[in-house]
Structure formats: structure tokens, C-alpha cells
Amino acid sequence: MQNLIDIFVKSIFIENMIFAYFLGMCSYLAISKTVKTASGLGIAVIFVLGITVPIDYLLEKYLLKAGALSWLSPGLGDVDLSFLSFMVFIAVIASMTQLVEMIVEKFSPSLYNSLGIFLPLIAVNCAILGGSLFMQEREYNTLAEASVFGIGSGIGWYLAIVSIAAIREKLRYSNIPAPLKGLGISFIITGLMAIAFMSFMGIKLG
Amino acid sequence: MSEKEPLLSKKNLKLVKDPLNENNPITVQVLGICSALAVTVKMKPAFVMAISVMVVLAASNVIYSLVRNHIPPRIRIIVQLTIIATMVILVDEILKAYVYEVSKQLSVFVGLIITNCILMGRLEAFANANKPWPSFMDALGNGAGYGIILIVVSFFRELFGSGTIWGYPIMEKIGLYNTGYVDNGFMTLPPMALILVGLIIWIQRSRFRNLIETR
């Protein structure tokens, strides 16, 4: 349990998807003009990350890893399909976003309307694929660890996009040098926020 | 476009030149930022990353442009992702085989070329509606425009962060350390990449006023 809380806190603050690894920057910069849309996209990301990371974990464990197929028959023990992982992960992500979109549309039309176009966009959000690839690289041991990591990363991403959207709403009324307006200042603010987030690095866990 | 148009016509050259500056994928189109920032601590990985993206982009742009008329629009996203993923797997295996050290440093970011928005962006915006050769030129231009930003950012980060250029200890050789100069370790940390790109955008937009956002 302690371990799970560690991973949760770590993935939200210390290894924040945006401030430490710059994952999902494209949609982060493009869709952070107002808090409302930003939080819609953020929730969708939490949703999809929380679903795809555990699924990819299972696929990785029982299909792709070296020797993973040995549960089928001992003869397949030395088959290594890990070179296929990109393909499998991206397929899972694309189909999951589609599935999530359909489920949300059916059971919660109000949420569907508020998420709108963001759900399909998520398929090409680097944060989602990044979550699966980090899960693979860091070799989490149990399904619970992988799911907690997925949800935690999603929440970290949500925090980041909502906070920059709030700042950008205020910035509209400030006097910024013309060439720096829009994209330039957003980059610099994200940099400053990342510096602030670095202070979490000192936290000792476990 | 007529069949007789020469391969290096003005129009095609413009496709290569524009993304280098006025239509740069990173600073103007805002595509492919994720990987651009994460791999720029040292010049060497940045260079390898730039080449990889260029190869993947050129190959998938040409392939998609060849098959574009046979793909029903409804499933085109899946087809694009499959083409890109295949190319990325190839590049990843080649990197692992020949430059293992660099491939370790790049870690997940080679895989993330798949979701690099430059690829989807260019496939959707250009290869979807153009013939293979212009698509190839467009890919070269955008790949190079991406590469230039990567190299510039990594040059400053490596020079001021670790005092080296391409692994060569330049600051030590010119004897700067004896005068009390200390490397700025801050440059090697993630936030500085963001601030550097912000500054590059500032400089570029002060030179090309038409790029300034009006809102």
C-alpha cells in the first residue's frame, strides 16, 4: 500500500508528465486558452490514461515481453515480441479512445457534450503513449502499480493544463511585448512553472 | 501540377525552404514540441533525434502519398498511424543496433515519434492531398526545420550546461574554469529548454513581424 501511494504522489508531482518530460505539450499549448476547455481535456486524459496503462501492462506481461508467451505452451518460452510493442500500444490507445467515446456518449451525454472533440484528439496525445512506454521502461511489478501510475500521471497532466489555462486567462489583460504574445510567453511561463514543480524533487518517499 | 514540371522547380524548393523559417514546425506550427524539448540536453542525441524524425517523416509522407487515393477517409487515421508506427519500429531497431548508447539516452522518445504531432500534422495537411515527390520535399523541409530548432537549443544547453560542444570540452580548453567560471547546471534541467524555445520564438517574431499573434 505504501508503495502504491509512493507511485501515486511521484507520478503527480515529481515526475509530472508535462513539467518533467514535456509529454502532451502540443495539446497542452493549443487547448489551454480557457479553463473550461482545459479541464475538459484534462479529465479526458485522466480517463484514457487510467484505462490504457493497465491494459497495456497486461498485454506487455502476457504477450510482448521476452518469454511472456510461456503461459500458452512451454515451447514458446523464448519468443520475444517486444519489438511489436509500439504497434500494439498505439492500436490499444486508438481503439480505447474510440470505445471510451462510445461508452461516454451512451451513458453520460452531458459529459460527452462537455468533452466534445477532445476525446478523439487524445489518440495522438503523446502523454498517453508516453504513459504506456514509461510503464514498460520502469517495469512495474503488479497491475495495481501500473493502474495507479496511469491515473496519477493523468491527474498530474490535469493539474498542469488547468493551471496554465488559468494563468493565460489573466495574461490576456497584461502588457506583453508583441513578438512574445501567445506562444512565446506560454513557453516561458511553462518553464517557470516547471522550476516551481522542481521543488517537489526534494520529497523523500518510502 | 503538370507532368513536365522539373523536380527542383521553384514551387518544390519553396516547400523545403519555408519550414526552415517562416513556417517552422516548432515555433510557428506548434507541432512536435514534446520530443523537441526532452532530448536537447546534449547535441548528439538531439542530432540523432532530428535525423530519425526526418527519416520517419520522409518515408511515411511518401508512402502515405502513394496510397492516399486508395484509403477511405474514415479509416485514414488508423492507416496513418500504422505507417508511422512501422517506420518508427524500423528506426528504433536500427538505432539499437548501431548507436546503442544514444538510443538508451533517447529512451522512450524514439517511440514517441509515433505520436509526434509533426508526423500526423504533415500527413494530414500535406501528403493527404499531394503527389509523392512534393510530399517528400515537404517532409525534408519540415524535418530540417524541426532539426534546426533541436540543434540550436541543444547547442546552448550543452555549451552553458556542461561546458562542451558535441562532447568536446571547449570551456576547459580555453581555460575559462581558471578564471572562476562555473557551469550552469540549471541549463541541463528541463525548464530551461522551455525558456530557450520561448526566447527563440521571441527573436524570430521580432524579425518577422507578420508572425505576431494579434489577440
XYZ file of C-alpha atoms in Angstrom:
421
model
C 0.000 0.000 0.000
C 2.810 2.353 0.939
C 4.380 1.540 -2.378
C 1.217 2.473 -4.262
C 0.933 5.821 -2.518
C 4.579 6.482 -3.385
C 3.958 5.832 -7.064
C 0.812 7.964 -6.965
C 2.489 11.006 -5.422
C 5.557 10.571 -7.572
C 3.629 10.448 -10.830
C 1.570 13.540 -9.970
C 4.240 15.867 -8.637
C 7.808 14.676 -9.023
C 7.614 13.003 -12.402
C 4.882 15.222 -13.773
C 4.202 14.382 -17.406
C 4.428 17.985 -18.572
C 6.943 19.630 -16.293
C 9.475 16.823 -16.154
C 9.040 15.083 -19.517
C 7.159 17.556 -21.738
C 4.676 14.918 -22.807
C 1.453 16.118 -24.371
C 2.843 19.589 -24.958
C 1.103 20.060 -28.286
C -2.440 19.840 -26.985
C -1.286 21.464 -23.745
C -0.314 24.618 -25.616
C -3.115 24.509 -28.153
C -6.062 23.918 -25.809
C -5.143 25.998 -22.772
C -6.782 29.281 -23.688
C -9.704 28.937 -21.282
C -10.004 26.995 -18.019
C -13.246 25.320 -19.034
C -11.982 23.563 -22.151
C -8.655 22.824 -20.494
C -10.319 20.998 -17.646
C -12.480 19.041 -20.109
C -9.405 17.821 -21.924
C -7.656 17.123 -18.625
C -10.474 14.879 -17.409
C -10.488 13.016 -20.713
C -6.737 12.422 -20.377
C -7.106 11.048 -16.822
C -9.845 8.777 -18.132
C -7.896 7.355 -21.055
C -4.565 7.072 -19.224
C -6.268 5.251 -16.368
C -7.677 2.697 -18.810
C -4.883 2.232 -21.339
C -1.922 1.872 -18.983
C -3.324 -1.191 -17.137
C -4.429 -2.777 -20.443
C -1.017 -2.204 -21.980
C 0.519 -3.601 -18.807
C -1.423 -6.856 -19.219
C -0.530 -7.060 -22.911
C 3.102 -6.412 -22.107
C 3.125 -9.088 -19.416
C 1.245 -11.855 -21.217
C 2.055 -11.172 -24.859
C 5.027 -8.974 -25.642
C 7.816 -9.435 -23.110
C 10.609 -11.911 -23.737
C 9.277 -15.272 -22.602
C 5.827 -13.826 -21.977
C 4.110 -16.418 -24.129
C 5.229 -19.326 -21.961
C 1.765 -19.439 -20.321
C 0.455 -20.708 -23.662
C 2.913 -23.536 -24.000
C 6.451 -24.012 -22.668
C 7.725 -24.245 -26.243
C 7.024 -20.545 -26.778
C 9.179 -19.581 -23.798
C 11.920 -17.918 -25.829
C 9.719 -15.856 -28.141
C 10.373 -12.122 -27.772
C 7.762 -9.872 -29.351
C 8.819 -6.661 -27.648
C 9.650 -5.004 -30.978
C 5.915 -5.002 -31.660
C 5.098 -3.005 -28.551
C 4.799 0.393 -30.299
C 2.312 -1.023 -32.729
C 0.273 -2.819 -30.061
C 0.228 0.152 -27.691
C -0.862 2.634 -30.321
C -3.570 0.255 -31.503
C -4.833 -0.157 -27.928
C -4.834 3.593 -27.422
C -6.654 4.318 -30.678
C -9.302 1.678 -30.044
C -9.693 2.585 -26.365
C -10.303 6.245 -27.148
C -12.911 5.147 -29.661
C -14.500 2.819 -27.102
C -14.436 5.363 -24.302
C -16.022 7.883 -26.635
C -18.849 5.464 -27.455
C -19.439 4.481 -23.817
C -19.456 8.059 -22.589
C -21.820 9.071 -25.363
C -24.244 6.318 -24.402
C -24.247 6.598 -20.626
C -23.455 10.221 -19.921
C -24.441 12.521 -22.755
C -23.742 15.595 -20.634
C -20.125 14.574 -20.055
C -19.877 13.654 -23.728
C -21.015 17.103 -24.744
C -18.550 18.805 -22.465
C -15.620 16.670 -23.641
C -16.726 17.062 -27.256
C -13.929 16.935 -29.778
C -11.238 16.294 -27.176
C -11.795 12.567 -26.870
C -10.741 11.630 -30.416
C -7.836 14.090 -30.187
C -6.405 12.145 -27.284
C -5.359 9.238 -29.512
C -2.429 11.324 -30.718
C -1.588 12.902 -27.380
C 1.993 11.938 -26.562
C 1.181 11.753 -22.857
C -0.923 8.639 -23.391
C 1.628 6.678 -25.389
C 4.328 8.073 -23.110
C 2.481 6.670 -20.097
C 2.496 3.187 -21.607
C 6.137 3.413 -22.669
C 7.256 4.627 -19.232
C 5.240 1.812 -17.684
C 7.195 -0.599 -19.897
C 10.566 1.004 -19.204
C 10.157 1.217 -15.419
C 8.970 -2.372 -15.128
C 6.141 -2.020 -12.630
C 5.504 -5.312 -10.886
C 1.767 -5.521 -10.398
C -1.369 -4.447 -12.191
C -2.230 -2.190 -9.246
C 1.070 -0.317 -9.586
C 0.531 0.206 -13.290
C -3.040 1.482 -12.818
C -2.025 3.839 -10.034
C 0.781 5.158 -12.214
C -1.638 5.712 -15.093
C -4.202 7.592 -13.028
C -1.544 9.581 -11.192
C 0.079 10.729 -14.426
C -3.316 11.752 -15.713
C -4.019 13.841 -12.622
C -0.600 15.478 -12.930
C -1.368 16.393 -16.527
C -4.772 17.768 -15.497
C -3.192 19.964 -12.830
C -0.672 21.324 -15.305
C -3.126 22.214 -18.063
C -5.700 23.767 -15.726
C -3.105 25.932 -14.019
C -1.603 27.251 -17.260
C -5.089 27.934 -18.611
C -5.871 29.985 -15.516
C -2.658 31.972 -15.965
C -3.286 32.548 -19.662
C -6.775 33.872 -18.954
C -5.227 36.542 -16.743
C -2.423 37.245 -19.206
C -4.870 38.457 -21.791
C -5.064 41.760 -19.931
C -1.365 42.267 -19.377
C 1.120 44.233 -21.394
C 3.388 41.698 -23.123
C 5.916 42.655 -25.834
C 4.131 41.970 -29.127
C 6.530 39.323 -30.526
C 6.291 37.384 -27.280
C 2.495 37.280 -27.226
C 0.692 33.954 -27.314
C 3.081 31.094 -27.891
C 6.311 32.678 -26.663
C 5.043 33.760 -23.286
C 3.268 30.431 -22.774
C 6.575 28.641 -23.222
C 8.336 30.869 -20.731
C 5.524 30.550 -18.181
C 5.577 26.773 -18.526
C 9.324 26.922 -17.897
C 8.802 28.967 -14.737
C 6.065 26.595 -13.569
C 8.393 23.673 -14.197
C 11.004 25.348 -11.993
C 8.375 25.650 -9.273
C 7.454 21.991 -9.679
C 11.122 21.048 -9.323
C 10.906 21.920 -5.673
C 8.906 18.706 -5.246
C 12.005 16.772 -6.239
C 13.348 17.039 -2.707
C 10.491 14.992 -1.298
C 11.738 11.690 0.072
C 9.408 8.787 -0.460
C 9.296 5.334 1.014
C 0.663 20.447 -61.366
C 1.782 19.484 -64.895
C 3.706 16.313 -65.588
C 6.603 18.215 -67.097
C 7.434 20.243 -64.050
C 11.127 19.859 -63.191
C 11.970 18.031 -59.973
C 13.575 21.025 -58.352
C 11.125 23.670 -59.505
C 10.665 26.870 -57.542
C 7.460 25.585 -56.004
C 9.165 22.437 -54.727
C 12.143 24.322 -53.358
C 9.754 26.619 -51.538
C 8.331 23.531 -49.822
C 11.766 22.844 -48.416
C 12.670 26.414 -47.539
C 9.502 27.657 -45.886
C 9.503 25.324 -42.871
C 13.088 26.306 -42.114
C 11.979 29.734 -41.076
C 8.629 31.364 -41.720
C 6.628 28.183 -41.307
C 8.821 26.346 -38.829
C 7.070 23.270 -37.425
C 8.044 24.029 -33.849
C 7.942 27.783 -33.438
C 5.104 28.592 -35.857
C 3.006 25.483 -36.429
C 3.440 24.334 -32.788
C 3.951 20.713 -33.788
C 6.223 18.143 -32.225
C 7.204 20.085 -29.146
C 7.160 17.191 -26.707
C 10.201 15.419 -28.037
C 11.958 18.602 -29.109
C 12.384 19.703 -25.527
C 13.212 16.443 -23.852
C 16.175 15.343 -25.955
C 18.093 18.613 -26.142
C 20.406 18.318 -23.150
C 23.327 17.238 -25.366
C 23.907 17.857 -29.062
C 24.487 14.260 -30.075
C 21.135 12.775 -29.027
C 19.418 15.877 -30.411
C 21.104 15.328 -33.771
C 20.205 11.634 -33.849
C 16.627 12.500 -32.918
C 16.418 15.119 -35.676
C 17.695 12.634 -38.272
C 15.292 9.934 -37.049
C 12.298 12.233 -37.260
C 13.353 13.363 -40.736
C 13.704 9.772 -41.975
C 10.392 8.666 -40.492
C 8.649 11.763 -41.800
C 10.066 11.427 -45.316
C 9.303 7.717 -45.549
C 5.779 7.891 -44.181
C 4.937 11.028 -46.159
C 5.951 9.324 -49.412
C 4.222 6.032 -48.581
C 1.017 7.707 -47.498
C 1.048 9.945 -50.539
C 1.374 6.846 -52.751
C -1.618 5.087 -51.218
C -3.718 8.168 -50.457
C -6.225 7.555 -53.253
C -6.978 4.016 -52.154
C -7.726 4.770 -48.497
C -11.317 5.513 -47.470
C -11.258 8.750 -45.460
C -12.977 7.144 -42.476
C -10.086 4.843 -41.666
C -7.245 7.114 -42.731
C -6.112 7.915 -39.181
C -5.547 4.239 -38.406
C -3.687 3.771 -41.694
C -1.501 6.798 -40.988
C -0.701 5.527 -37.503
C 0.185 2.093 -38.857
C 2.536 3.501 -41.482
C 4.205 5.782 -38.950
C 4.484 3.033 -36.333
C 6.125 0.676 -38.845
C 8.698 3.303 -39.781
C 9.391 4.122 -36.146
C 9.933 0.454 -35.299
C 12.466 0.248 -38.151
C 14.324 3.355 -36.971
C 14.254 2.172 -33.365
C 15.743 -1.225 -34.262
C 18.447 0.434 -36.394
C 19.363 2.834 -33.587
C 19.542 -0.025 -31.084
C 21.829 -1.937 -33.426
C 24.278 0.826 -34.371
C 24.222 3.584 -31.740
C 23.070 1.746 -28.639
C 24.322 4.404 -26.198
C 22.393 7.198 -27.867
C 19.301 5.029 -28.157
C 19.442 4.464 -24.378
C 19.664 8.224 -23.789
C 16.698 8.892 -26.044
C 14.770 6.217 -24.081
C 11.041 6.391 -24.800
C 11.300 9.390 -27.073
C 12.055 7.351 -30.179
C 8.800 5.510 -29.623
C 7.087 8.819 -29.093
C 7.916 9.843 -32.658
C 4.704 7.922 -33.440
C 2.607 10.486 -31.640
C 4.861 13.365 -32.635
C 2.353 15.822 -33.994
C 4.668 16.781 -36.868
C 4.035 13.397 -38.463
C 0.254 13.318 -38.191
C 0.156 17.013 -38.947
C 2.132 16.789 -42.177
C 0.410 13.575 -43.308
C -3.000 15.161 -42.809
C -2.141 18.605 -44.089
C 0.156 17.786 -46.975
C 0.645 14.163 -48.054
C -3.117 13.663 -47.951
C -3.543 15.937 -50.955
C -0.237 15.896 -52.820
C 1.889 13.682 -55.028
C 4.821 11.679 -53.636
C 7.634 13.973 -54.791
C 6.276 17.238 -53.329
C 5.392 15.269 -50.189
C 8.989 14.143 -49.956
C 10.230 17.737 -50.304
C 7.733 18.890 -47.699
C 8.961 16.179 -45.331
C 12.586 17.203 -45.879
C 11.779 20.827 -45.155
C 9.768 20.147 -42.040
C 12.255 17.605 -40.758
C 15.061 20.104 -41.228
C 13.083 22.915 -39.620
C 12.485 20.669 -36.615
C 16.148 19.655 -36.612
C 17.415 23.236 -36.655
C 15.494 24.163 -33.510
C 16.714 20.983 -31.812
C 20.337 21.703 -32.694
C 20.175 25.368 -31.650
C 18.537 24.589 -28.300
C 20.880 21.695 -27.566
C 23.923 23.787 -28.571
C 23.174 26.406 -25.917
C 22.142 23.863 -23.311
C 25.288 21.789 -23.781
C 27.629 24.783 -24.008
C 26.400 26.528 -20.886
C 25.160 23.459 -19.037
C 28.122 21.124 -19.309
C 30.759 23.313 -20.985
C 31.125 21.067 -24.004
C 30.210 21.099 -27.690
C 29.463 17.686 -29.187
C 31.291 16.166 -26.200
C 34.394 18.352 -26.774
C 35.291 20.203 -23.554
C 35.548 23.670 -25.091
C 35.194 25.671 -21.889
C 38.035 23.742 -20.290
C 40.297 24.137 -23.325
C 40.035 27.897 -23.462
C 40.806 27.984 -19.757
C 37.595 29.582 -18.587
C 37.433 27.480 -15.424
C 40.686 29.012 -14.162
C 39.070 32.433 -14.119
C 36.415 31.163 -11.747
C 33.739 30.273 -14.319
C 31.334 27.548 -13.244
C 28.981 25.537 -15.461
C 25.363 26.484 -15.049
C 23.827 23.150 -14.103
C 20.426 24.720 -14.430
C 20.726 24.625 -18.218
C 20.663 20.832 -18.192
C 17.333 20.764 -16.345
C 14.028 20.565 -18.250
C 12.651 24.076 -17.554
C 15.474 25.832 -19.393
C 14.535 24.097 -22.639
C 11.107 25.689 -22.447
C 12.525 29.118 -21.710
C 15.081 28.823 -24.542
C 12.383 27.915 -27.058
C 10.345 30.834 -25.748
C 13.296 33.142 -26.414
C 13.848 31.693 -29.901
C 10.189 32.405 -30.679
C 10.642 35.936 -29.387
C 13.671 36.574 -31.595
C 12.046 35.028 -34.645
C 8.862 37.017 -34.251
C 10.650 40.303 -33.742
C 12.350 39.733 -37.094
C 9.239 38.528 -38.924
C 6.538 40.829 -37.603
C 3.823 39.108 -39.661
C 4.039 36.066 -37.384
C 2.945 38.018 -34.317
C -0.298 36.793 -32.790
C -2.781 39.618 -32.846
C -5.039 38.645 -29.997
